[in-house]
Short mmCIF file of C-alpha atoms and ligand atoms in Angstrom, two decimals:
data_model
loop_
_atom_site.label_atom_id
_atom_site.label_comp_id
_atom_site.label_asym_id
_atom_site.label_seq_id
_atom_site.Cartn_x
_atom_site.Cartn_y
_atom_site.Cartn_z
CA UNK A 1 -5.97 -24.05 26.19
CA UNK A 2 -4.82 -27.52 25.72
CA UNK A 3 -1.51 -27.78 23.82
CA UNK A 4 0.05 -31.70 22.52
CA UNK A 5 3.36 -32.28 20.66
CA UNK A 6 3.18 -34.81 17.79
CA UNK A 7 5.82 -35.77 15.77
CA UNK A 8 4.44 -38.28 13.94
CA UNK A 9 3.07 -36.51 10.85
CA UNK A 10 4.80 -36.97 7.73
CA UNK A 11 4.50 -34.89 4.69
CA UNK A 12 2.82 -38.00 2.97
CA UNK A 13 -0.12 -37.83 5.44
CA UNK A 14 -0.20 -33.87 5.54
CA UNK A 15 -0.15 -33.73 1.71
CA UNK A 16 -3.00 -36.41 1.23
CA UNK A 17 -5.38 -35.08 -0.77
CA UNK A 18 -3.74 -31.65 -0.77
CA UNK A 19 -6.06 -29.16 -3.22
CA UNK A 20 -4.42 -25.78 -4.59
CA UNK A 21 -6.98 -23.48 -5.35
CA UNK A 22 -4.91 -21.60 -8.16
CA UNK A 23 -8.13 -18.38 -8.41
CA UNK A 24 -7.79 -17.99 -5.16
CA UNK A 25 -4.27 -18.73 -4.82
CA UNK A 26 -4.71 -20.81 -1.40
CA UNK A 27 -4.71 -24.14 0.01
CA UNK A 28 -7.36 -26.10 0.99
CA UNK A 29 -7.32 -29.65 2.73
CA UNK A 30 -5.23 -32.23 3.59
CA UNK A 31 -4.89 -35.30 5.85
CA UNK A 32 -7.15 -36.92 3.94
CA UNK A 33 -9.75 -34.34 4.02
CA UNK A 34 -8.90 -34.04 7.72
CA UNK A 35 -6.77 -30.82 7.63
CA UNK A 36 -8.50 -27.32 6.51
CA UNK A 37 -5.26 -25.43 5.20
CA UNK A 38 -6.47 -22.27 5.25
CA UNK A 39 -9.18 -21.38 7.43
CA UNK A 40 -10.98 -18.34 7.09
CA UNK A 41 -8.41 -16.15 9.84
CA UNK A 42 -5.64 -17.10 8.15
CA UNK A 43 -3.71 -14.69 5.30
CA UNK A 44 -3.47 -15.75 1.70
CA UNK A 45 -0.53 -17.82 0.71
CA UNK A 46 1.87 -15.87 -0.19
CA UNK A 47 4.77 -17.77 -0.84
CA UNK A 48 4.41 -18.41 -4.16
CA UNK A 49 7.79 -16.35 -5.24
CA UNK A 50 9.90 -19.15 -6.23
CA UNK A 51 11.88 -18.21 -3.35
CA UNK A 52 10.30 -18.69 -0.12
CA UNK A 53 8.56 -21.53 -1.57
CA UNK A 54 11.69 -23.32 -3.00
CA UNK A 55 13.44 -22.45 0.22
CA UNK A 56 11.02 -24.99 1.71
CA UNK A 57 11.64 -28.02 -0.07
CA UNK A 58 15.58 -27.26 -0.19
CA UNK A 59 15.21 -27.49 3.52
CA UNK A 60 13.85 -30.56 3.79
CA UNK A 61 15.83 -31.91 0.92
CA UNK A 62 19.07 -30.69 3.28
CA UNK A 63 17.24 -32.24 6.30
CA UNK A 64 16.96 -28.45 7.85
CA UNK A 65 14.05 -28.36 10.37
CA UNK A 66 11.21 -26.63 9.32
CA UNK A 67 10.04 -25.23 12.41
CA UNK A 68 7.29 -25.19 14.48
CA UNK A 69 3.44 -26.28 12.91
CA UNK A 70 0.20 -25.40 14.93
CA UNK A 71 -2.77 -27.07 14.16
CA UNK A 72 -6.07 -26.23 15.76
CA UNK A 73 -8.16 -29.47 16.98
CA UNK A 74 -11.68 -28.74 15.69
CA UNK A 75 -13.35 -32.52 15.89
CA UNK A 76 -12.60 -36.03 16.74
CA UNK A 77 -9.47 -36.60 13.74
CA UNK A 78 -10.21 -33.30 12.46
CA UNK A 79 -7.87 -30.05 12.18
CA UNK A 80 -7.05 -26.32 11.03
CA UNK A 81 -3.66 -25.09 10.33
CA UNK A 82 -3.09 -22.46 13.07
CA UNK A 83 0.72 -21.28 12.07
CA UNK A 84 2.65 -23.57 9.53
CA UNK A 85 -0.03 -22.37 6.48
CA UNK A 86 2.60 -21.06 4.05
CA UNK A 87 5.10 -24.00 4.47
CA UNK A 88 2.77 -26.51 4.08
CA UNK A 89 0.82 -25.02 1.56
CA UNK A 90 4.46 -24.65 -0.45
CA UNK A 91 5.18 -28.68 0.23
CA UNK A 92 1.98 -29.75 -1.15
CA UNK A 93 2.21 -27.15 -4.11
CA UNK A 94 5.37 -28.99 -4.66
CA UNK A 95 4.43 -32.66 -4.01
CA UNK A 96 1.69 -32.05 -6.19
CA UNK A 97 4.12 -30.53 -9.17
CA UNK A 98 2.55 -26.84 -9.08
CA UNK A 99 6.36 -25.43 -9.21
CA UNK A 100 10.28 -26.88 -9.45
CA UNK A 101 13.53 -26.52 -7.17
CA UNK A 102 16.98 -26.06 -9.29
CA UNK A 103 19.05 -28.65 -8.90
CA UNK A 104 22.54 -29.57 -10.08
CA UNK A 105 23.49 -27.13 -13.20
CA UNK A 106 20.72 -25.43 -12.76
CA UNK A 107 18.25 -28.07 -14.02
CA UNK A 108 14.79 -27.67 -12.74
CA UNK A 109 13.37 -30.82 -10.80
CA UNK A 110 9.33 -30.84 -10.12
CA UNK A 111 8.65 -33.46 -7.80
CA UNK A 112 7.74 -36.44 -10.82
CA UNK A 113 11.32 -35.49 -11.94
CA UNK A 114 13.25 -35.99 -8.76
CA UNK A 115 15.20 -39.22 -8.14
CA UNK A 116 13.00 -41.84 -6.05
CA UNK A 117 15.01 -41.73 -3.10
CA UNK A 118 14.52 -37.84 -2.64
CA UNK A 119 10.98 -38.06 -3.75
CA UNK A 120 10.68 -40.82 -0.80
CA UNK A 121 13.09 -38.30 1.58
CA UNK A 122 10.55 -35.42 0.89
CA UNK A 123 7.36 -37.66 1.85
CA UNK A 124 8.83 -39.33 4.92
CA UNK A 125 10.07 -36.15 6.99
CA UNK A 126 8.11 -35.86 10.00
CA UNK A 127 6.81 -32.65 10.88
CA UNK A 128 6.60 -31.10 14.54
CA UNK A 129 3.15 -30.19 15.01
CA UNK A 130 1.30 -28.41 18.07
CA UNK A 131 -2.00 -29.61 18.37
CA UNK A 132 -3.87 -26.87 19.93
CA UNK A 133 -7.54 -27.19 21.77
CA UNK A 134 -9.44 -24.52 23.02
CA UNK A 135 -12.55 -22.00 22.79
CA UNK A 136 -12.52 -19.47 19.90
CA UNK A 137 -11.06 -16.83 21.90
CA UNK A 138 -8.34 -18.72 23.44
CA UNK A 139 -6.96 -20.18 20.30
CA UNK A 140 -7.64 -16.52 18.04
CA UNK A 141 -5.94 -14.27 21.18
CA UNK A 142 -3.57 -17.24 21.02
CA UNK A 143 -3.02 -16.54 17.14
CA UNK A 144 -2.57 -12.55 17.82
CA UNK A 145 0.63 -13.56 19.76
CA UNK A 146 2.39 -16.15 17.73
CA UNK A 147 2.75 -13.78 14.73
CA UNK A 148 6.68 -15.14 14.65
CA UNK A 149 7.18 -17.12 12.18
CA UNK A 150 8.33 -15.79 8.94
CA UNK A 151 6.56 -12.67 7.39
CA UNK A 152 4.66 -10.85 10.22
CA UNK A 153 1.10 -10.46 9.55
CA UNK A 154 0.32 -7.14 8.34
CA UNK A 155 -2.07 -5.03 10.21
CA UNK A 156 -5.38 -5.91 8.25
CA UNK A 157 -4.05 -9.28 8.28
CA UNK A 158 -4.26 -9.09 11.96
CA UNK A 159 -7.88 -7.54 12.05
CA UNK A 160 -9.17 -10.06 9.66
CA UNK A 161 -8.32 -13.09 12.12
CA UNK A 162 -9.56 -10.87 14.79
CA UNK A 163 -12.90 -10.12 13.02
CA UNK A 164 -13.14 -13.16 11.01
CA UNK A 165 -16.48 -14.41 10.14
CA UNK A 166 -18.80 -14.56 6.93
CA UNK A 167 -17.95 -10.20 6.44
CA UNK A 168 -14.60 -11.20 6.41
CA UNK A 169 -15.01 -14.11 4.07
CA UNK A 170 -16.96 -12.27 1.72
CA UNK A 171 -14.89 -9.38 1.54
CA UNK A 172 -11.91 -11.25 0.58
CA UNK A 173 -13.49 -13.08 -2.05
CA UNK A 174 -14.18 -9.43 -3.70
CA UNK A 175 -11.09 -7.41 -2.99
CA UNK A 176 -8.29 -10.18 -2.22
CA UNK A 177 -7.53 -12.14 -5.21
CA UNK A 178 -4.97 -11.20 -7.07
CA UNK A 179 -6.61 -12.70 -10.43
CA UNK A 180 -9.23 -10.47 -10.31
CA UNK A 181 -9.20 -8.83 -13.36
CA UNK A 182 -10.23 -5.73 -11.65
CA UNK A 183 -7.04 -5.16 -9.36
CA UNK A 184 -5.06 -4.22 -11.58
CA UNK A 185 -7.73 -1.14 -12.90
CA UNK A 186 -8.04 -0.52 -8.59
CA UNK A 187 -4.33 -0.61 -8.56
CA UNK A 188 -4.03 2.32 -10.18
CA UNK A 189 -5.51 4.29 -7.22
CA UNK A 190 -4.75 1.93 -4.03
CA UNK A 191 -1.17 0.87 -3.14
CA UNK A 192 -0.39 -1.90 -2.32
CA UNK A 193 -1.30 -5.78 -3.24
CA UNK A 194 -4.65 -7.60 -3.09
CA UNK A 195 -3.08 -10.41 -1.50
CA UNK A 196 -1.79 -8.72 1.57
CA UNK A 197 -5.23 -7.26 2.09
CA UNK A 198 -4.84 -3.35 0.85
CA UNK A 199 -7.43 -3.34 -1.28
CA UNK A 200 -9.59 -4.96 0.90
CA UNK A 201 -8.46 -2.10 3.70
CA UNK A 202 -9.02 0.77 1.33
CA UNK A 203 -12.63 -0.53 0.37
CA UNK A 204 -13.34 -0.83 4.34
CA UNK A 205 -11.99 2.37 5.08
CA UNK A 206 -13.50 4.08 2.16
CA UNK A 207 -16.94 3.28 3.14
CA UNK A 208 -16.35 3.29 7.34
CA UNK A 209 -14.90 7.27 6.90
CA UNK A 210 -11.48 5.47 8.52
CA UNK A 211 -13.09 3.64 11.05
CA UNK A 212 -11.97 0.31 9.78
CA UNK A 213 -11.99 -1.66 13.12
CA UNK A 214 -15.73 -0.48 14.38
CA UNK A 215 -16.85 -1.33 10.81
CA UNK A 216 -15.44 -4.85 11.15
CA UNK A 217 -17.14 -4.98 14.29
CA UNK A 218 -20.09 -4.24 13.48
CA UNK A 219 -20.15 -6.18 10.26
CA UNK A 220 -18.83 -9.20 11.34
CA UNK A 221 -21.88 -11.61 11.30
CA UNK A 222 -22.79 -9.62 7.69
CA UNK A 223 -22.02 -11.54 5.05
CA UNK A 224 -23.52 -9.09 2.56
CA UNK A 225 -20.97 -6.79 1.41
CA UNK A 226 -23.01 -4.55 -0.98
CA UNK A 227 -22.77 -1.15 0.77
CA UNK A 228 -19.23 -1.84 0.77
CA UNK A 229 -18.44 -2.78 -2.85
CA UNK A 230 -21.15 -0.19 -4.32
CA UNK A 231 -19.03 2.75 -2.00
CA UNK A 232 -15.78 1.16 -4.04
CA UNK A 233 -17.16 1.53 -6.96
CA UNK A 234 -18.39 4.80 -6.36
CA UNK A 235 -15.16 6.10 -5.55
CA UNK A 236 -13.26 4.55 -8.16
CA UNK A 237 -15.83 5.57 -10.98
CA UNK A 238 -15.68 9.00 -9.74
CA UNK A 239 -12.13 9.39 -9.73
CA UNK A 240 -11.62 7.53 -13.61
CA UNK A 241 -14.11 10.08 -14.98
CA UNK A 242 -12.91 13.28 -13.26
CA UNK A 243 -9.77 12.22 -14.14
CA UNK A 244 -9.18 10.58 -17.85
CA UNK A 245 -5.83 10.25 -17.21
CA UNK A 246 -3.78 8.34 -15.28
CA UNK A 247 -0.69 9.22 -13.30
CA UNK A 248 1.98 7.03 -11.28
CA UNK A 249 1.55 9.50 -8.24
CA UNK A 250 -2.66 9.01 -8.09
CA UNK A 251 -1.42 5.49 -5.90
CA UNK A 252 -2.57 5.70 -2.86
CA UNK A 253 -3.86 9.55 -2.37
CA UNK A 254 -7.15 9.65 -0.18
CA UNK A 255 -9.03 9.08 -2.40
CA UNK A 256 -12.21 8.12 -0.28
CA UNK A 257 -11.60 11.86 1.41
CA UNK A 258 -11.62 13.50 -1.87
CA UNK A 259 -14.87 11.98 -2.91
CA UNK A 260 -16.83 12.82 -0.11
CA UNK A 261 -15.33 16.29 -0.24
CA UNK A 262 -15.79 16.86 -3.54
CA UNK A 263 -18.20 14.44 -5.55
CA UNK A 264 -21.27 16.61 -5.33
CA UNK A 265 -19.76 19.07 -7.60
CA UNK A 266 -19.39 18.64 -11.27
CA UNK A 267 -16.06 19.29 -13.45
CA UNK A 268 -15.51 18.90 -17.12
CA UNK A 269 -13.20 16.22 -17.45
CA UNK A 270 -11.05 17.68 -21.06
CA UNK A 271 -10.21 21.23 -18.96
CA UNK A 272 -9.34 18.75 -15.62
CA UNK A 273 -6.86 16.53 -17.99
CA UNK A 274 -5.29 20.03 -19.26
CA UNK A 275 -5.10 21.43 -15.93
CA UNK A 276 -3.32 18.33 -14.51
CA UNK A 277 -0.90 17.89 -17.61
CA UNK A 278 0.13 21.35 -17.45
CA UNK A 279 0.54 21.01 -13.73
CA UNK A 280 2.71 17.61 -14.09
CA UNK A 281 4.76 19.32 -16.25
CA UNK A 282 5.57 22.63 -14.27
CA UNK A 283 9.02 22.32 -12.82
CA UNK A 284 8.36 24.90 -10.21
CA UNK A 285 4.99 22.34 -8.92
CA UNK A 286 7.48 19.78 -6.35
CA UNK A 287 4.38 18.06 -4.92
CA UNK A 288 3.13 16.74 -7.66
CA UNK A 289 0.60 14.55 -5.39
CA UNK A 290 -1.28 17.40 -4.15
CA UNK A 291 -2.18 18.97 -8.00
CA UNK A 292 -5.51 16.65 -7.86
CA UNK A 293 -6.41 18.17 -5.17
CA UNK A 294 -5.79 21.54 -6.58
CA UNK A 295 -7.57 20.93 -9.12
CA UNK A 296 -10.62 19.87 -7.39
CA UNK A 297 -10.97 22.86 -5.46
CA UNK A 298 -10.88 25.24 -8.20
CA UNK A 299 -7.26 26.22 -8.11
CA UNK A 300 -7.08 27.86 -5.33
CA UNK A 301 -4.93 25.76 -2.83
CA UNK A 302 -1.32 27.04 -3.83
CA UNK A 303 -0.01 25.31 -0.63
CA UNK A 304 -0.74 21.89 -2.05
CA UNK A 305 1.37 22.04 -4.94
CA UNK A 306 4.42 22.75 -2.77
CA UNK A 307 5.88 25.74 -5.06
CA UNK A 308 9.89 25.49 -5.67
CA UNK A 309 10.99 29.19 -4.53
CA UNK A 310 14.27 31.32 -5.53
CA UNK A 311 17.16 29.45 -4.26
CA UNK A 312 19.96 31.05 -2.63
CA UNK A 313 22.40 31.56 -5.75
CA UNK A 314 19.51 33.49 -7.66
CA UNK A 315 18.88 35.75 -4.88
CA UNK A 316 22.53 36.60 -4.25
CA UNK A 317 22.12 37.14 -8.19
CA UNK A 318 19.22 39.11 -8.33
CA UNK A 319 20.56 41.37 -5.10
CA UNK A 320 23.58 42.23 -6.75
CA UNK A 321 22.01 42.99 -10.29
CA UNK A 322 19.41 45.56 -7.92
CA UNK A 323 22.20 47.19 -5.70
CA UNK A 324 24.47 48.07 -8.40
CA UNK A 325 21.64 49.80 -10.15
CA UNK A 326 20.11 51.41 -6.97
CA UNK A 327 23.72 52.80 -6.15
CA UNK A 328 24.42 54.49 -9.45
CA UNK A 329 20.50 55.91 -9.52
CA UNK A 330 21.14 56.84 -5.67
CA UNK A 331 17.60 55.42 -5.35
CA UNK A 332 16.65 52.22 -2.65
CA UNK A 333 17.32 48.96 -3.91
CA UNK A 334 14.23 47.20 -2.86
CA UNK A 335 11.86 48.61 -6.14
CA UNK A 336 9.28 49.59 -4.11
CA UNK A 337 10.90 51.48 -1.55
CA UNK A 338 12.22 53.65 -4.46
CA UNK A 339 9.01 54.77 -6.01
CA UNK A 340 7.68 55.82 -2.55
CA UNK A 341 7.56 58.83 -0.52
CA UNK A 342 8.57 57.43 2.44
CA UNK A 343 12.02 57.66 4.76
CA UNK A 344 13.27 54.07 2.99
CA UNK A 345 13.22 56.05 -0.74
CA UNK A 346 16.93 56.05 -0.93
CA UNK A 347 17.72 53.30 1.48
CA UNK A 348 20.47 50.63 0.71
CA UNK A 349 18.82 47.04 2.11
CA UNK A 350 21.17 44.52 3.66
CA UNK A 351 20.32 41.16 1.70
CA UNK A 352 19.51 39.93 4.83
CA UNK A 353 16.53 42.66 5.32
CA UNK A 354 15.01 41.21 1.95
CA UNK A 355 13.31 38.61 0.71
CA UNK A 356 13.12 36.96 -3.23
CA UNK A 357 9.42 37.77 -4.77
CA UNK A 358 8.28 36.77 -8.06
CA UNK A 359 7.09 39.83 -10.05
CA UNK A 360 4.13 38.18 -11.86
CA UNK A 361 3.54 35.61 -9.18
CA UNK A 362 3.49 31.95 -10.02
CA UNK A 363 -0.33 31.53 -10.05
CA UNK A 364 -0.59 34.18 -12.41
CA UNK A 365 1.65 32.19 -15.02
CA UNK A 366 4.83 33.82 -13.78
CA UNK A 367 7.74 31.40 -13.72
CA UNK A 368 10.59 30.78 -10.99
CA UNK A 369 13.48 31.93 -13.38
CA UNK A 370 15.55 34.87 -12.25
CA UNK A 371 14.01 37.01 -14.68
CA UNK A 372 10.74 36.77 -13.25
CA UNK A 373 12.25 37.64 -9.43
CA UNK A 374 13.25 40.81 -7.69
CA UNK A 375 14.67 41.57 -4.09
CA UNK A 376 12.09 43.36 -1.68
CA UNK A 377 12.64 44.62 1.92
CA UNK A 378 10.69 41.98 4.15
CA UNK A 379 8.10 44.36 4.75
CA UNK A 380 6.79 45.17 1.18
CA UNK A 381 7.12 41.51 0.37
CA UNK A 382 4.86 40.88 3.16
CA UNK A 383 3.07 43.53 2.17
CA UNK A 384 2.54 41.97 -1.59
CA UNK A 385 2.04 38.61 0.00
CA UNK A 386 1.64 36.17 -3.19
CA UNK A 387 4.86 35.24 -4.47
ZN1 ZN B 401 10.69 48.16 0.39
#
């Protein structure tokens, strides 16, 4: 790979012509028409925080450098931006009045509202720009590496400059615009942003059974992304109408595992909603992330809902409360030992030979309070098994 310094762009040049795609939140060309700001590899912009994007144009305002640009050579005069995409995406958002800087007093300036001399400071600094040339692998193995500057790419960021290509184009088109009016309904299931790619990730590992990076593969030339969005949609229908309501912890569960575990059977949504309210609300239930999939399996899965037990105050409690009235009845104080025939009828239990056990257990509608517990030797509580 071929590799020339030039420091003889200024922001003038770069921003000529500069286009802000505000649906799809990007940049597009400069130089004239020369420079394609965001090829196809590259993430979305995602400066746009009034922070990082201020912090750009403060720099050069301060004369800061702004670090190191890489542009890809792709014709005669013409160019890609390799690394440099969210700087100079935020210069000519800002040239091209899309946001303001504070100044003195905290008055905003746009750039029509700055004195001439900055205005003129701002469009004469000279960037440092690598001009890169080489063959498609070179410069995207090359692009793997120089994941330095500023926020690293994320990992599906990363596979979708690997794999980039019309799948990849077409996928984010459906799942990576934040202005979508359907992320925020998706967002209720999937964690994470559209812009850094999650949804996009979720709707490729949804309908690849987690194999995101063969799917990539082998879709890379495909720019036909039914399979893929009907799957989605799929999923996320199936999950709305099982479940009419919707709860903060449903972000980010596996969901494309539950479906294919559990879409062929049918449930009446009303006695679902009642079964997951009542389960939200039950103070003894501490994971409430695994009551959906409780629920879908009929109830059954008490190890999902992560049952609070008897701490250790309520069993020194409920040992004392026992032992008192085993001694004065001469009988054993674990309650089952008493009513049998065995050796153990009369037998005093060290607390440390027992264990706390709910007498109606909790999946029968007993509750956790101390009321509901008693003190058995460790071998009848194994014996009863379903605390
Ligand atoms: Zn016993």
């Amino acid at each position: 790979m071929n590799v020339t310094l030039r420091t003889d762009f200024t922001v003038e040049q770069i921003c000529n012509g500069f286009i802000y795609n505000e649906f799809e939140g990007k940049g597009i060309n400069g130089l004239g028409g020369n420079l394609v700001i965001q090829p196809e590899y590259q993430r979305n912009y995602i400066y746009a925080d009034n922070k990082r994007d201020v912090g750009v144009i403060e720099s050069i305002l301060s004369g800061y450098p702004l670090g190191l640009i890489y542009f890809n050579k792709t014709g005669e005069n013409s160019y890609e931006v390799l690394d440099g995409q969210q700087r100079i995406t935020s210069i000519g958002r800002y040239v091209t009045n899309k946001f303001a800087i504070k100044g003195k007093n905290n008055i905003p300036y746009n750039f029509k509202g700055l004195p001439k001399d900055k205005q003129r400071k701002i469009l004469d600094t000279r960037l440092t720009v690598y001009i890169c040339e080489g063959s498609e692998t070179e410069i995207k193995e090359w692009f793997e590496t120089i994941n330095i500057v500023g926020v690293p790419l994320n990992e599906q960021e990363l596979l979708n400059a690997i794999y980039s290509g019309p799948f990849v184009t077409a996928m984010r088109s459906s799942f990576s615009n934040s202005n979508n009016p359907n992320v925020q309904k998706w967002g209720a299931y999937i964690k994470g942003s559209a812009n850094r790619q999650d949804i996009l990730r979720t709707a490729i590992k949804w309908v690849s059974k987690n194999k995101i990076n063969e799917y990539m593969n082998d879709n890379r030339n495909n720019g036909d992304i039914t399979p893929v969005i009907s799957y989605f949609n799929s999923v996320i229908d199936w999950v709305s109408s099982v479940f009419p309501d919707v709860y903060d912890d449903m972000q980010g569960l596996e969901w494309g595992d539950l479906y294919e575990k559990y879409h062929s059977q049918s449930y009446n949504p009303s006695t679902v909603a009642n079964q997951v309210k009542e389960l939200q609300q039950d103070y003894f239930v501490k994971n409430k992330k695994g009551i959906y999939e409780y629920v879908l399996g009929g109830c059954i899965e008490k190890k999902l809902l992560n049952i609070r037990i008897f701490d250790e105050p309520a069993k020194k409690t409920m040992y004392a409360r026992q032992t008192a009235y085993a001694e004065s009845n001469n009988i054993s104080n674990c309650p089952l030992c008493a009513i049998s025939e065995g050796n153990n009828s009369k037998k005093i239990w060290k607390s440390s030979d027992m264990d706390a056990d709910h007498v109606t257990a909790w999946s029968k509608g007993g509750s956790t309070d101390i009321s509901n517990g008693q003190m058995l030797c460790k071998s009848h509580n194994r014996a009863k098994g379903n605390s």
